[in-house]
């Protein structure tokens, strides 16, 4: 196997890997937001409605990070 074959096998777009890594952060963030909301409702059941609204706002902001990641993926893959 010569050097040209090796380069042909590893060439590609690194943006795909970058988006995969960028999606990990929002996934962890949403898990934390939902978990803390459940914990808050368990401690203060009368605040369930207010905490749920705040949870959805937190999820929206966290999901914005995933949208930024996919936007950068498309920016860097455009040729």
Coordinates of C-alpha atoms in Angstrom, one line a residue, residues 2-69:
X2 CA 1.6 3.3 -1.1
X3 CA 1.2 6.8 0.3
X4 CA -1.4 7.8 -2.3
X5 CA -3.7 5.0 -1.4
X6 CA -3.5 5.9 2.3
X7 CA -4.3 9.6 1.6
X8 CA -7.2 8.6 -0.5
X9 CA -8.6 6.4 2.3
X10 CA -8.4 9.1 5.0
X11 CA -9.5 12.1 2.9
X12 CA -12.9 13.5 3.5
X13 CA -14.7 16.2 5.3
X14 CA -13.8 16.8 8.9
X15 CA -16.9 18.9 9.3
X16 CA -19.0 15.7 9.7
X17 CA -17.0 14.7 12.7
X18 CA -17.2 18.2 14.0
X19 CA -21.0 18.2 13.9
X20 CA -21.1 14.9 15.7
X21 CA -18.9 16.3 18.5
X22 CA -21.0 19.5 18.5
X23 CA -24.2 17.5 19.1
X24 CA -22.8 15.8 22.2
X25 CA -22.9 19.1 24.2
X26 CA -26.6 20.0 23.7
X27 CA -27.6 16.4 24.4
X28 CA -25.8 16.5 27.7
X29 CA -27.2 19.9 28.4
X30 CA -30.8 18.9 27.7
X31 CA -30.4 15.9 30.0
X32 CA -29.2 18.1 32.8
X33 CA -32.0 20.6 32.3
X34 CA -34.7 18.0 32.4
X35 CA -33.1 16.2 35.3
X36 CA -32.9 19.3 37.4
X37 CA -36.5 20.2 36.5
X38 CA -37.7 16.7 37.7
X39 CA -35.7 17.2 40.9
X40 CA -37.2 20.6 41.4
X41 CA -40.8 19.3 40.9
X42 CA -40.1 16.5 43.4
X43 CA -39.0 19.1 46.0
X44 CA -41.7 21.7 45.2
X45 CA -44.7 20.0 43.4
X46 CA -46.7 23.3 43.5
X47 CA -44.2 24.9 41.2
X48 CA -44.5 22.3 38.5
X49 CA -46.1 24.6 36.0
X50 CA -43.5 27.3 36.3
X51 CA -40.6 24.9 36.3
X52 CA -42.0 23.2 33.2
X53 CA -42.1 26.6 31.3
X54 CA -38.5 27.3 32.4
X55 CA -37.5 23.8 31.3
X56 CA -38.8 24.4 27.8
X57 CA -37.0 27.7 27.6
X58 CA -33.8 26.0 28.7
X59 CA -34.2 23.3 26.2
X60 CA -34.8 25.8 23.4
X61 CA -31.6 27.7 24.3
X62 CA -29.6 24.4 24.6
X63 CA -31.0 23.2 21.2
X64 CA -29.8 26.5 19.7
X65 CA -26.3 25.2 20.2
X66 CA -27.1 22.1 18.0
X67 CA -28.6 24.4 15.3
X68 CA -25.4 26.5 15.3
X69 CA -23.4 23.3 15.0

